[in-house]
Amino acid sequence: MPPWSEFQQFIISGLALGGVYALSGVGLVVLYRATGVLYLAFGAVGAMGALLAWQVQQDGWPGWASWILCIVFGALVTLAYGVVFGPPLAGRDPLVRAVATLGLLLILVGAMDVIWTESGGAVRSISLPTDNGGFSLGNIQVTWTQVIALGLGVVLTVGTGAFLRYTKLGTAMRAMANDRVITATLGVPVRRVEAAAWFGCGVLAGLAGLLLADLVQLDATTLTFLVISSLAAALIGQLRSITVTFVAALVVGLVHDLLTPISALTNYRDMTPFVLAAIALLWVSRRRQVMTRSREEG
Amino acid sequence: MAQAYFNCVNANGGINGHPIKYYIETEQTNASQIASEAKQLAQTDHVVGIIGNTSIIECTVDHSYWQSLGYYIIDSGIAPECYSTSNSAAVNMGPRYSSDGAVQYALAQHVSKVVFDQSNVPGTTYIAAGPAALAAAAHVPITQDTTNVPISDANSVALQLVDQAGKDGAVVLNFTPPDALVILQAAQKLNIENNVKLWACSTPCNTDFLAQSLGSKWNDKIFVNAELTPPDDTTTPTMNLYKAILSQYGKNVSGGIGSFSQMGFTEAELMVKALESVTGSYTVASVNAAIKGLTNVNTGMLCQAWSYGSYSMHIPNNEDYTVTADNGKMVLAPNGGCTQISTVDPQIAQYVSLAGRASLDSTSNAGGS
């Protein structure tokens, strides 16, 4: 086992990665709570937004305009999907609604593969200006992008929690999560509320895509399937709790990176999200069984 | 790029008046699809020669089939085991010998340790054997790592590599350009790129795209094995021809100037040389006899003369350059001129004992116009 000093530097990188996972995970949970849809195309939308941002930068667009384009793309594609396919699928099984988003994922991955081919040694990258600044913690360099990634995760979790609790729209979303039909009967404009949730989730998809393209890699496949780590965090939060999702995402990122210096485990660290999600789901299931049994005995 | 070269040849009258018809098949890393396409090319399209294969499994799937029909393939970017077959000869070195070249350059700079990291894919043990032999012969410790690709945690990978190498050590990467780039950029963002003596990389990093993405901070900091002549500062007739063909006929060549298009150019150049030597009709037998007979060809793109020949293995490109990033371009590194890959690598030793080393002194110029 390497000394503790070797692990310290991986805490920062793990927290930053976890922060972006949290961003995606919270977006997935909010959308699921409002619409009942597990949005599997989240990563692909962010990936295509980031590639579009890279493309327009090559064409001479200023950086800030390309970042806005990335976020707007994520928001519009997600909103369009939600508006067009949300209502007809609203009454279907949750599994059907989740699988339908795979269709969007496959279309976007196919389009990215055609437009931004990977052959010929072509490499692409997005660098945010915040990469060039930062500070040192001991002998560890922290970039502002890493701080932003973690900070955004915190702000978003707190902000979304407050939004759902204290605003009219948030209350409507929570009500829809409980019962869509009754909520509609009570006069809540269900479709408008759903559209707002889709739009918000799309903004987060664009934002996460941009940050992950900088922190991880501007690669369509990588960014598309990074959503799995966020999904694991969302599952640990049982697709309900934003706070648990946030904490789980940080733990996934931290454990993943802290396994790096352990030579016996380093090649298995990509399993971290699956292992943690499986442990959490088993624990939740076991806890339910115990509670049910004690209720029956009591 | 091979298609662009043939388009140029055809636009100038073809080979003795015959235009070259070039079939390109794209595979999806699917063995049954690859085998089926091979049969279609041979039995339906009746192709007389196979050149330009760039696939990680095509040779593994098809080489016995091609052998049974008498085809001798000129390829590049193939699986490591294909260098040990009698009917596949590459214009490039492949990952093992290219990694050898990168490690060899690092050792020549007197580094105290080598950390060699490559993609965690099948074949890594075979590739790692070369650098391990070179480091052992130089009495320099080497740490061998593998990293899952695509890389989702470049920061932790970069931190780990730099920690392992130490201040006077070298980090040597064997990855595709996107994966190598994310490790190098992560090191830069973490401000640890100068915490090792040097960074080195096998040939895939030899692309101006990578140099541009890295920027000037990596000038003279990263050293990349180049299996083919560095194109940016070279103005030989062959290099000028390559650039002219790329400009006029290669608008759709992905990646532009760089190793991959140079390989395509060289493969097509060798094929044209072989076709020009055919007397009589163009058949599978006559064309493949001509390909196999290519001897001491000065392609203008390699350090040494290129030969096919009747050998049980083929590593005809076993002498390399080393380039370094220079303000967005890859240029020849100090002392980065032609260097033979050491026979300390047992595979190179075996090939050299079979075929020797062909210098450029006793060569014939490749065709192409």
XYZ file of C-alpha atoms in Angstrom:
667
model
C 0.000 0.000 0.000
C 1.519 3.387 -0.982
C 2.047 6.025 1.759
C -0.751 8.502 2.511
C 1.217 11.338 0.891
C 0.809 9.606 -2.462
C -2.955 9.533 -2.096
C -3.336 13.233 -1.244
C -2.971 14.519 -4.780
C -5.679 12.173 -6.000
C -8.206 13.713 -3.605
C -8.364 16.931 -5.619
C -8.722 15.206 -8.985
C -11.288 12.801 -7.532
C -13.367 15.592 -5.992
C -13.349 17.565 -9.251
C -14.459 14.521 -11.227
C -17.069 13.733 -8.576
C -18.322 17.315 -8.775
C -19.114 16.949 -12.469
C -20.662 13.533 -11.898
C -22.816 15.262 -9.284
C -23.841 17.895 -11.823
C -25.036 15.182 -14.193
C -26.525 13.033 -11.433
C -28.591 15.870 -9.985
C -29.881 16.737 -13.461
C -30.925 13.125 -13.998
C -32.695 12.924 -10.641
C -34.602 16.198 -11.095
C -35.812 15.144 -14.536
C -36.769 11.698 -13.280
C -38.705 13.151 -10.388
C -40.609 15.540 -12.653
C -41.232 13.306 -15.658
C -40.444 9.731 -14.660
C -37.893 9.519 -17.478
C -34.367 8.209 -16.923
C -32.554 10.355 -19.498
C -29.831 8.049 -20.844
C -28.953 10.472 -23.663
C -27.665 13.028 -21.121
C -23.993 12.315 -21.894
C -24.453 12.167 -25.666
C -26.209 15.563 -25.697
C -23.355 17.097 -23.697
C -20.780 15.410 -25.946
C -22.328 16.783 -29.118
C -22.628 20.235 -27.580
C -18.947 20.142 -26.657
C -17.925 18.971 -30.137
C -20.027 21.748 -31.672
C -18.273 24.223 -29.382
C -14.902 22.888 -30.537
C -16.000 23.085 -34.179
C -17.096 26.709 -34.030
C -13.904 27.599 -32.168
C -11.986 26.199 -35.145
C -14.119 28.458 -37.325
C -13.019 31.488 -35.346
C -15.826 31.928 -32.847
C -14.751 33.421 -29.523
C -14.583 30.973 -26.622
C -17.518 32.418 -24.668
C -19.826 32.187 -27.689
C -18.908 28.526 -28.228
C -19.596 27.695 -24.567
C -23.022 29.326 -24.789
C -23.677 27.372 -27.975
C -22.842 24.130 -26.152
C -25.286 24.889 -23.337
C -28.007 26.151 -25.696
C -27.619 23.040 -27.851
C -28.026 20.789 -24.826
C -31.074 22.714 -23.659
C -32.809 22.829 -27.048
C -32.209 19.188 -28.017
C -33.378 17.965 -24.621
C -36.387 20.291 -24.620
C -37.321 19.229 -28.163
C -37.108 15.553 -27.197
C -39.190 16.145 -24.085
C -41.857 18.160 -25.889
C -42.154 15.767 -28.837
C -41.764 12.378 -27.140
C -42.625 13.148 -23.511
C -46.444 13.327 -23.766
C -46.974 10.218 -25.972
C -44.703 8.169 -23.712
C -46.040 9.588 -20.444
C -48.373 6.663 -19.803
C -45.846 3.973 -20.666
C -43.735 1.865 -18.364
C -40.625 3.658 -16.933
C -38.402 1.115 -18.688
C -39.964 2.003 -22.066
C -39.454 5.696 -21.383
C -35.779 5.105 -20.467
C -35.128 2.930 -23.507
C -36.715 5.569 -25.766
C -33.962 7.995 -24.729
C -31.453 5.400 -25.929
C -32.837 6.098 -29.410
C -31.792 9.737 -29.089
C -28.405 8.597 -27.754
C -27.807 6.325 -30.743
C -28.820 9.021 -33.242
C -26.459 11.534 -31.645
C -23.560 9.046 -31.367
C -24.041 8.080 -35.023
C -24.104 11.727 -36.086
C -20.959 12.516 -34.083
C -19.192 9.521 -35.576
C -19.980 10.742 -39.081
C -19.288 14.438 -38.530
C -16.211 14.202 -36.297
C -14.408 11.111 -37.534
C -11.598 9.805 -35.340
C -9.303 8.433 -38.029
C -6.103 9.949 -39.350
C -4.629 10.915 -36.024
C -7.030 13.810 -35.557
C -7.171 15.050 -31.990
C -9.571 17.541 -30.472
C -9.604 19.267 -27.160
C -11.365 22.051 -25.347
C -9.463 24.171 -22.880
C -11.215 26.646 -20.668
C -9.311 29.775 -19.566
C -9.757 28.599 -15.982
C -7.277 25.789 -16.728
C -4.432 28.290 -16.737
C -5.040 29.676 -13.271
C -5.266 28.090 -9.874
C -3.429 27.629 -6.624
C -1.306 25.098 -4.792
C -2.395 23.023 -1.840
C 0.896 21.776 -0.466
C 2.508 20.230 -3.518
C -0.785 19.759 -5.329
C -1.835 22.123 -8.111
C -5.548 22.916 -8.200
C -6.980 24.570 -11.312
C -9.945 26.914 -11.251
C -11.777 24.523 -13.566
C -11.558 21.842 -10.866
C -12.833 24.326 -8.289
C -15.689 25.343 -10.587
C -16.598 21.697 -11.217
C -16.874 20.969 -7.520
C -18.435 24.348 -6.688
C -21.082 24.004 -9.382
C -22.014 20.609 -8.009
C -22.488 22.090 -4.527
C -24.361 25.164 -5.774
C -26.594 23.098 -7.990
C -27.448 20.611 -5.275
C -28.299 23.325 -2.762
C -30.041 25.478 -5.381
C -32.098 22.640 -6.802
C -33.089 21.490 -3.320
C -34.280 25.000 -2.479
C -35.989 25.352 -5.853
C -37.967 22.148 -5.408
C -38.907 23.042 -1.856
C -39.716 26.742 -2.011
C -40.864 27.636 -5.538
C -44.247 27.062 -7.151
C -42.677 25.299 -10.130
C -40.595 23.108 -7.838
C -43.641 22.181 -5.785
C -45.465 21.298 -9.002
C -42.556 19.060 -10.020
C -42.618 17.293 -6.671
C -46.361 16.837 -6.942
C -45.986 15.341 -10.415
C -43.423 12.923 -9.093
C -46.072 11.611 -6.699
C -49.012 11.459 -9.108
C -49.127 13.035 -12.539
C -52.876 12.598 -13.056
C -53.955 14.068 -9.730
C -51.520 16.939 -10.202
C -53.071 17.682 -13.605
C -56.559 17.474 -12.092
C -55.555 20.083 -9.552
C -54.926 22.508 -12.409
C -51.128 22.306 -12.644
C -49.997 22.875 -16.257
C -48.296 19.493 -16.425
C -46.770 19.852 -19.869
C -45.319 23.243 -19.094
C -43.803 21.946 -15.875
C -42.358 18.951 -17.708
C -40.953 21.221 -20.407
C -39.235 23.298 -17.722
C -37.698 20.121 -16.269
C -36.495 18.971 -19.701
C -35.057 22.408 -20.418
C -33.234 22.544 -17.076
C -31.863 19.057 -17.541
C -30.652 20.030 -21.029
C -28.845 23.089 -19.667
C -27.068 20.812 -17.194
C -26.247 18.327 -19.971
C -24.559 21.114 -21.955
C -22.746 22.441 -18.907
C -21.562 19.001 -17.819
C -20.502 18.195 -21.403
C -18.377 21.327 -21.549
C -16.715 20.732 -18.185
C -16.146 17.032 -18.813
C -14.694 17.772 -22.266
C -12.138 19.940 -20.487
C -11.568 17.759 -17.410
C -11.761 14.335 -19.067
C -11.537 14.209 -22.868
C -13.312 15.662 -25.891
C -14.339 12.311 -27.280
C -17.870 11.368 -28.276
C -17.810 7.840 -26.841
C -16.093 8.782 -23.594
C -18.438 11.666 -22.843
C -21.528 9.734 -23.900
C -20.870 6.863 -21.511
C -19.524 8.899 -18.610
C -23.204 9.276 -17.748
C -22.932 5.759 -16.292
C -20.955 7.095 -13.341
C -23.604 9.764 -12.760
C -26.315 7.177 -13.179
C -24.680 5.067 -10.491
C -24.773 8.056 -8.153
C -28.423 8.704 -9.050
C -29.256 5.046 -8.354
C -27.529 5.238 -4.980
C -29.806 8.232 -4.344
C -32.663 5.949 -5.464
C -33.521 8.545 -8.130
C -35.121 10.598 -5.364
C -32.582 12.240 -3.114
C -30.523 15.050 -4.607
C -28.284 15.242 -1.546
C -27.515 11.517 -1.528
C -26.877 11.661 -5.289
C -24.438 14.531 -4.777
C -22.558 12.767 -1.997
C -22.558 9.475 -3.921
C -21.130 11.207 -7.004
C -18.305 12.681 -4.929
C -17.606 9.274 -3.387
C -17.577 7.627 -6.834
C -15.097 10.224 -8.130
C -12.931 10.036 -4.994
C -12.783 6.241 -4.737
C -12.118 5.982 -8.471
C -9.114 8.289 -8.323
C -7.803 7.078 -4.957
C -7.490 3.571 -6.380
C -4.979 4.857 -8.962
C -1.767 4.446 -6.910
C -2.737 0.969 -5.686
C -1.135 -1.169 -8.351
C -3.238 -4.261 -7.608
C -6.489 -2.329 -8.105
C -5.579 0.452 -10.496
C -6.784 -1.357 -13.618
C -10.118 -2.122 -11.961
C -10.930 1.433 -10.865
C -13.354 1.976 -13.746
C -15.592 -0.552 -12.009
C -16.044 1.850 -9.083
C -19.477 3.240 -10.086
C -20.921 -0.234 -10.700
C -19.527 -1.724 -7.507
C -20.688 1.175 -5.337
C -24.136 1.215 -6.967
C -24.495 -2.552 -6.512
C -23.457 -2.338 -2.838
C -25.873 0.554 -2.232
C -28.788 -1.195 -3.936
C -28.138 -4.421 -2.031
C -27.963 -2.479 1.225
C -31.219 -0.628 0.490
C -32.947 -3.859 -0.446
C -31.667 -5.602 2.710
C -32.764 -2.655 4.858
C -36.244 -2.781 3.357
C -36.501 -6.490 4.098
C -35.414 -5.962 7.703
C -37.862 -3.089 8.193
C -40.729 -5.052 6.639
C -39.975 -8.043 8.856
C -39.770 -5.946 12.036
C -43.058 -4.220 11.089
C -44.718 -7.615 10.612
C -43.335 -8.883 13.916
C -44.303 -5.685 15.723
C -4.147 8.868 -48.939
C -3.445 5.779 -51.048
C -6.601 6.597 -53.023
C -5.343 10.158 -53.561
C -2.014 8.797 -54.808
C -3.757 6.444 -57.251
C -6.038 9.270 -58.423
C -2.917 11.250 -59.212
C -1.390 8.285 -61.085
C -4.619 7.785 -63.057
C -4.830 11.485 -63.887
C -1.350 11.145 -65.378
C -2.130 8.175 -67.584
C -2.120 5.269 -65.119
C 0.411 2.417 -65.210
C 1.381 1.847 -68.827
C -2.007 3.217 -69.791
C -3.935 1.137 -67.248
C -5.843 3.078 -64.588
C -5.666 1.690 -61.048
C -9.012 0.748 -59.540
C -8.719 0.898 -55.765
C -11.365 -0.685 -53.538
C -11.679 0.553 -49.975
C -13.603 -1.524 -47.451
C -14.370 -0.203 -43.987
C -14.738 -2.710 -41.192
C -16.366 -2.398 -37.778
C -13.889 -4.606 -35.862
C -16.124 -7.538 -36.735
C -14.256 -10.707 -37.716
C -17.060 -12.240 -39.805
C -17.561 -8.977 -41.681
C -13.817 -8.726 -42.346
C -13.606 -12.308 -43.631
C -16.633 -11.722 -45.848
C -15.149 -8.536 -47.314
C -11.893 -10.366 -48.067
C -13.794 -13.029 -49.996
C -15.720 -10.363 -51.899
C -12.521 -8.557 -52.878
C -10.849 -11.760 -54.070
C -13.771 -13.648 -55.596
C -16.184 -10.954 -56.801
C -14.045 -7.896 -57.389
C -11.048 -9.988 -58.560
C -8.483 -7.599 -57.126
C -4.904 -8.431 -58.096
C -3.136 -6.880 -55.094
C -3.860 -5.813 -51.537
C -2.283 -2.703 -50.078
C -3.174 -0.080 -47.536
C -4.750 -2.298 -44.875
C -5.020 -0.375 -41.643
C -6.894 -2.454 -39.130
C -6.139 -3.941 -35.748
C -7.629 -7.333 -36.622
C -7.850 -7.654 -40.418
C -4.470 -9.331 -40.777
C -5.195 -11.686 -37.887
C -8.466 -12.716 -39.525
C -7.402 -12.815 -43.168
C -3.708 -13.512 -43.452
C -4.132 -17.284 -43.888
C -6.790 -16.665 -46.549
C -4.545 -14.236 -48.429
C -1.677 -16.687 -48.097
C -3.739 -19.535 -49.583
C -4.490 -17.356 -52.618
C -0.936 -16.088 -53.022
C -1.443 -12.465 -51.966
C 1.456 -10.550 -50.405
C 0.108 -7.583 -48.481
C 1.661 -4.161 -47.921
C 0.031 -2.566 -44.910
C 0.388 -0.304 -41.874
C -1.214 0.104 -38.481
C -1.698 -3.636 -38.053
C -1.766 -6.000 -35.078
C 1.665 -6.687 -33.522
C 1.552 -10.417 -34.367
C 1.235 -9.605 -38.086
C 4.897 -8.571 -38.171
C 5.680 -12.254 -37.679
C 3.847 -13.487 -40.780
C 5.335 -14.306 -44.162
C 2.793 -12.439 -46.304
C 2.329 -9.139 -44.487
C 4.918 -6.369 -44.671
C 4.235 -3.005 -43.114
C 5.680 0.355 -44.073
C 5.584 1.401 -40.447
C 7.112 -0.185 -37.352
C 4.059 -0.846 -35.310
C 3.605 -0.147 -31.616
C 6.337 -2.418 -30.249
C 9.247 -1.153 -32.299
C 7.975 2.411 -32.225
C 7.838 2.168 -28.424
C 11.358 0.727 -28.584
C 12.405 3.837 -30.493
C 10.839 6.183 -27.946
C 12.426 4.350 -25.012
C 15.758 4.205 -26.836
C 15.733 7.999 -27.285
C 14.881 8.506 -23.609
C 17.719 6.194 -22.563
C 20.100 8.122 -24.823
C 19.233 11.249 -22.816
C 20.514 9.461 -19.695
C 17.252 9.300 -17.782
C 17.425 7.558 -14.413
C 14.171 5.653 -14.835
C 11.607 4.863 -17.520
C 7.865 4.636 -16.917
C 6.188 3.035 -19.909
C 2.408 3.359 -20.072
C 0.156 1.961 -22.773
C -3.498 1.192 -23.476
C -4.922 -1.735 -21.553
C -5.775 -3.759 -24.648
C -4.776 -7.237 -25.882
C -1.159 -7.417 -27.008
C 0.348 -5.139 -24.373
C 2.614 -7.850 -22.977
C 4.088 -8.401 -26.424
C 4.664 -4.676 -26.921
C 6.092 -4.209 -23.429
C 8.757 -6.861 -24.022
C 10.734 -4.548 -26.349
C 11.065 -1.543 -24.011
C 11.747 -3.922 -21.106
C 14.669 -5.496 -22.980
C 16.113 -2.102 -23.926
C 15.905 -0.733 -20.385
C 17.390 -3.918 -18.927
C 20.324 -3.744 -21.350
C 20.933 -0.124 -20.322
C 20.641 -1.047 -16.609
C 17.865 1.531 -16.157
C 14.823 0.583 -14.067
C 11.538 0.512 -15.942
C 7.961 0.524 -14.634
C 5.318 -0.845 -16.964
C 1.763 0.474 -16.624
C -1.441 -0.068 -18.543
C -4.356 2.354 -18.586
C -7.938 1.640 -19.516
C -9.042 3.499 -22.639
C -10.766 5.738 -23.420
C -9.252 7.537 -20.469
C -11.815 9.030 -18.113
C -9.402 10.178 -15.382
C -6.420 11.724 -17.111
C -5.453 13.785 -14.052
C -4.902 10.741 -11.888
C -3.059 8.945 -14.702
C -0.710 11.905 -15.208
C -0.080 12.239 -11.467
C 0.699 8.549 -11.168
C 3.115 8.515 -14.108
C 5.024 11.581 -12.937
C 5.247 10.210 -9.403
C 6.634 6.933 -10.668
C 9.180 8.500 -13.030
C 10.650 11.046 -10.640
C 12.632 14.181 -11.431
C 15.263 12.556 -13.641
C 13.013 9.942 -15.159
C 11.106 9.691 -18.429
C 7.459 8.943 -19.074
C 6.950 7.056 -22.331
C 3.420 6.765 -23.717
C 2.027 4.324 -26.241
C -1.517 5.519 -26.956
C -3.676 6.827 -29.755
C -3.325 10.607 -30.210
C -6.528 11.528 -28.299
C -5.593 9.446 -25.263
C -1.960 10.604 -25.259
C -3.158 14.180 -25.565
C -5.425 14.015 -22.518
C -2.594 12.651 -20.370
C -0.200 15.359 -21.562
C -2.785 18.112 -21.165
C -3.661 16.857 -17.704
C 0.024 17.052 -16.754
C 0.102 20.614 -18.064
C -3.043 21.659 -16.192
C -1.633 20.189 -13.001
C 1.623 22.006 -13.693
C 3.639 18.801 -13.363
C 4.948 18.491 -16.921
C 8.386 19.662 -15.783
C 8.530 17.276 -12.836
C 10.185 14.652 -15.044
C 13.252 14.920 -17.274
C 11.338 14.206 -20.470
C 8.199 12.794 -21.987
C 8.301 10.453 -24.946
C 5.710 8.844 -27.115
C 5.400 6.219 -29.811
C 4.492 7.247 -33.357
C 0.758 7.961 -32.996
C 1.690 11.210 -31.215
C 3.541 12.356 -34.313
C 0.840 14.621 -35.604
C 0.710 18.391 -35.874
C -2.787 18.227 -34.398
C -1.242 17.062 -31.154
C 1.561 19.617 -31.274
C -0.978 22.387 -31.905
C -3.188 21.226 -29.064
C -0.250 21.112 -26.663
C 1.111 24.534 -27.564
C 4.549 26.014 -26.934
C 4.885 24.804 -23.326
C 5.856 21.405 -24.674
C 8.595 22.643 -27.002
C 11.596 20.326 -26.536
C 9.779 18.600 -23.677
C 8.111 15.758 -25.532
C 9.974 13.478 -27.917
C 8.049 11.357 -30.344
C 9.214 8.381 -32.316
C 8.690 9.016 -36.015
C 8.616 5.941 -38.208
C 8.561 8.069 -41.331
C 10.451 11.176 -42.414
C 9.247 14.283 -40.538
C 7.245 16.137 -43.179
C 7.212 19.727 -41.963
C 10.842 20.681 -42.527
C 11.607 18.260 -45.335
C 11.675 19.475 -48.926
C 12.877 16.406 -50.792
C 11.181 15.644 -54.138
C 9.237 12.774 -52.535
C 8.015 14.958 -49.683
C 7.053 17.723 -52.099
C 5.169 15.158 -54.184
C 3.374 13.877 -51.077
C 2.308 17.390 -50.118
C 1.268 18.225 -53.667
C -0.856 15.067 -53.970
C -2.378 15.719 -50.573
C -3.196 19.245 -51.611
C -4.572 18.418 -55.060
C -6.157 14.992 -54.610
C -6.417 14.514 -50.866
C -9.017 17.053 -49.760
C -10.859 14.285 -47.892
C -7.783 12.770 -46.255
C -8.522 12.818 -42.540
C -5.736 14.282 -40.426
C -3.908 16.016 -43.277
C -0.115 15.970 -43.154
C 1.132 13.337 -40.697
C 2.223 9.746 -40.197
C -1.052 8.165 -41.245
C -1.241 9.875 -44.632
C 2.497 9.334 -45.152
C 1.919 5.603 -44.649
C -0.857 5.611 -47.238
C 1.387 7.506 -49.642
C 4.259 5.057 -49.143
C 2.068 1.978 -49.557
C 0.641 3.336 -52.813
C 4.115 4.355 -53.943
C 5.401 0.797 -53.390
C 2.404 -0.677 -55.195
C 2.998 1.564 -58.200
C 6.655 0.529 -58.204
C 5.584 -3.127 -58.183
C 2.963 -2.620 -60.916
C 5.475 -0.813 -63.113
C 7.752 -3.829 -62.941
C 5.080 -6.258 -64.162
C 5.571 -7.416 -67.713
C 2.573 -8.983 -69.380
C -0.900 -9.047 -67.949
C -1.806 -7.996 -64.429
C -2.853 -11.120 -62.541
C -2.780 -12.118 -58.884
C 0.344 -14.158 -59.584
C 2.226 -11.503 -61.569
C 1.346 -8.573 -59.311
C 2.121 -10.418 -56.064
C 5.375 -11.735 -57.458
C 6.268 -8.105 -58.195
C 5.260 -7.019 -54.689
C 7.304 -9.808 -53.123
C 10.203 -8.864 -55.348
C 10.404 -5.276 -54.136
C 13.971 -4.955 -52.925
C 15.910 -2.035 -51.473
C 13.345 0.538 -52.563
C 14.098 4.119 -51.580
C 10.609 5.320 -50.777
C 11.827 8.759 -49.774
C 9.754 8.424 -46.631
C 11.853 6.056 -44.535
C 15.298 6.080 -42.954
C 16.264 2.950 -44.808
C 15.534 1.035 -47.988
C 12.359 -1.052 -47.930
C 12.245 -4.678 -49.045
C 9.633 -7.418 -49.057
C 11.400 -10.697 -49.753
C 10.722 -14.304 -48.782
C 11.040 -14.134 -45.028
C 9.027 -15.743 -42.265
C 8.655 -12.317 -40.663
C 8.745 -8.744 -41.906
C 10.017 -5.667 -40.079
C 11.443 -3.795 -43.073
C 11.130 -0.450 -41.291
C 13.402 -0.744 -38.271
C 15.193 2.595 -38.240
C 13.516 5.683 -36.844
C 13.580 9.433 -36.368
C 12.669 11.327 -33.225
C 10.674 14.534 -33.454
C 9.715 17.099 -30.876
C 6.972 19.677 -30.524
C 7.939 23.133 -31.691
C 5.250 25.817 -31.555
C 2.485 23.646 -32.901
C 4.594 21.550 -35.262
C 6.548 18.346 -34.972
C 10.162 18.933 -35.990
C 13.293 16.815 -35.887
C 14.578 16.572 -32.311
C 18.208 17.219 -31.369
C 20.096 14.030 -32.271
C 16.786 12.745 -33.604
C 18.087 11.671 -37.019
C 17.932 8.119 -38.321
C 18.653 5.651 -35.519
C 18.512 1.893 -35.794
C 16.154 0.141 -33.407
C 18.483 -1.908 -31.268
C 18.874 -5.628 -31.773
C 18.570 -5.872 -28.005
C 14.908 -6.380 -28.869
C 14.943 -10.097 -29.757
C 12.377 -9.637 -32.551
C 14.546 -7.038 -34.288
C 17.567 -9.286 -33.800
C 15.705 -12.154 -35.470
C 14.603 -10.036 -38.443
C 18.052 -8.510 -38.936
C 19.592 -11.974 -38.911
C 17.171 -12.961 -41.699
C 17.133 -9.865 -43.872
C 19.982 -7.678 -42.679
C 19.698 -3.906 -42.569
C 19.313 -2.169 -45.906
C 20.898 1.262 -46.043
C 19.739 3.921 -48.470
C 23.043 3.698 -50.370
C 22.082 0.679 -52.448
C 18.556 1.628 -53.339
C 16.316 2.152 -56.293
C 13.912 5.056 -56.235
C 10.251 4.248 -55.892
C 7.946 5.071 -58.709
C 5.062 7.478 -58.632
C 4.522 10.584 -60.593
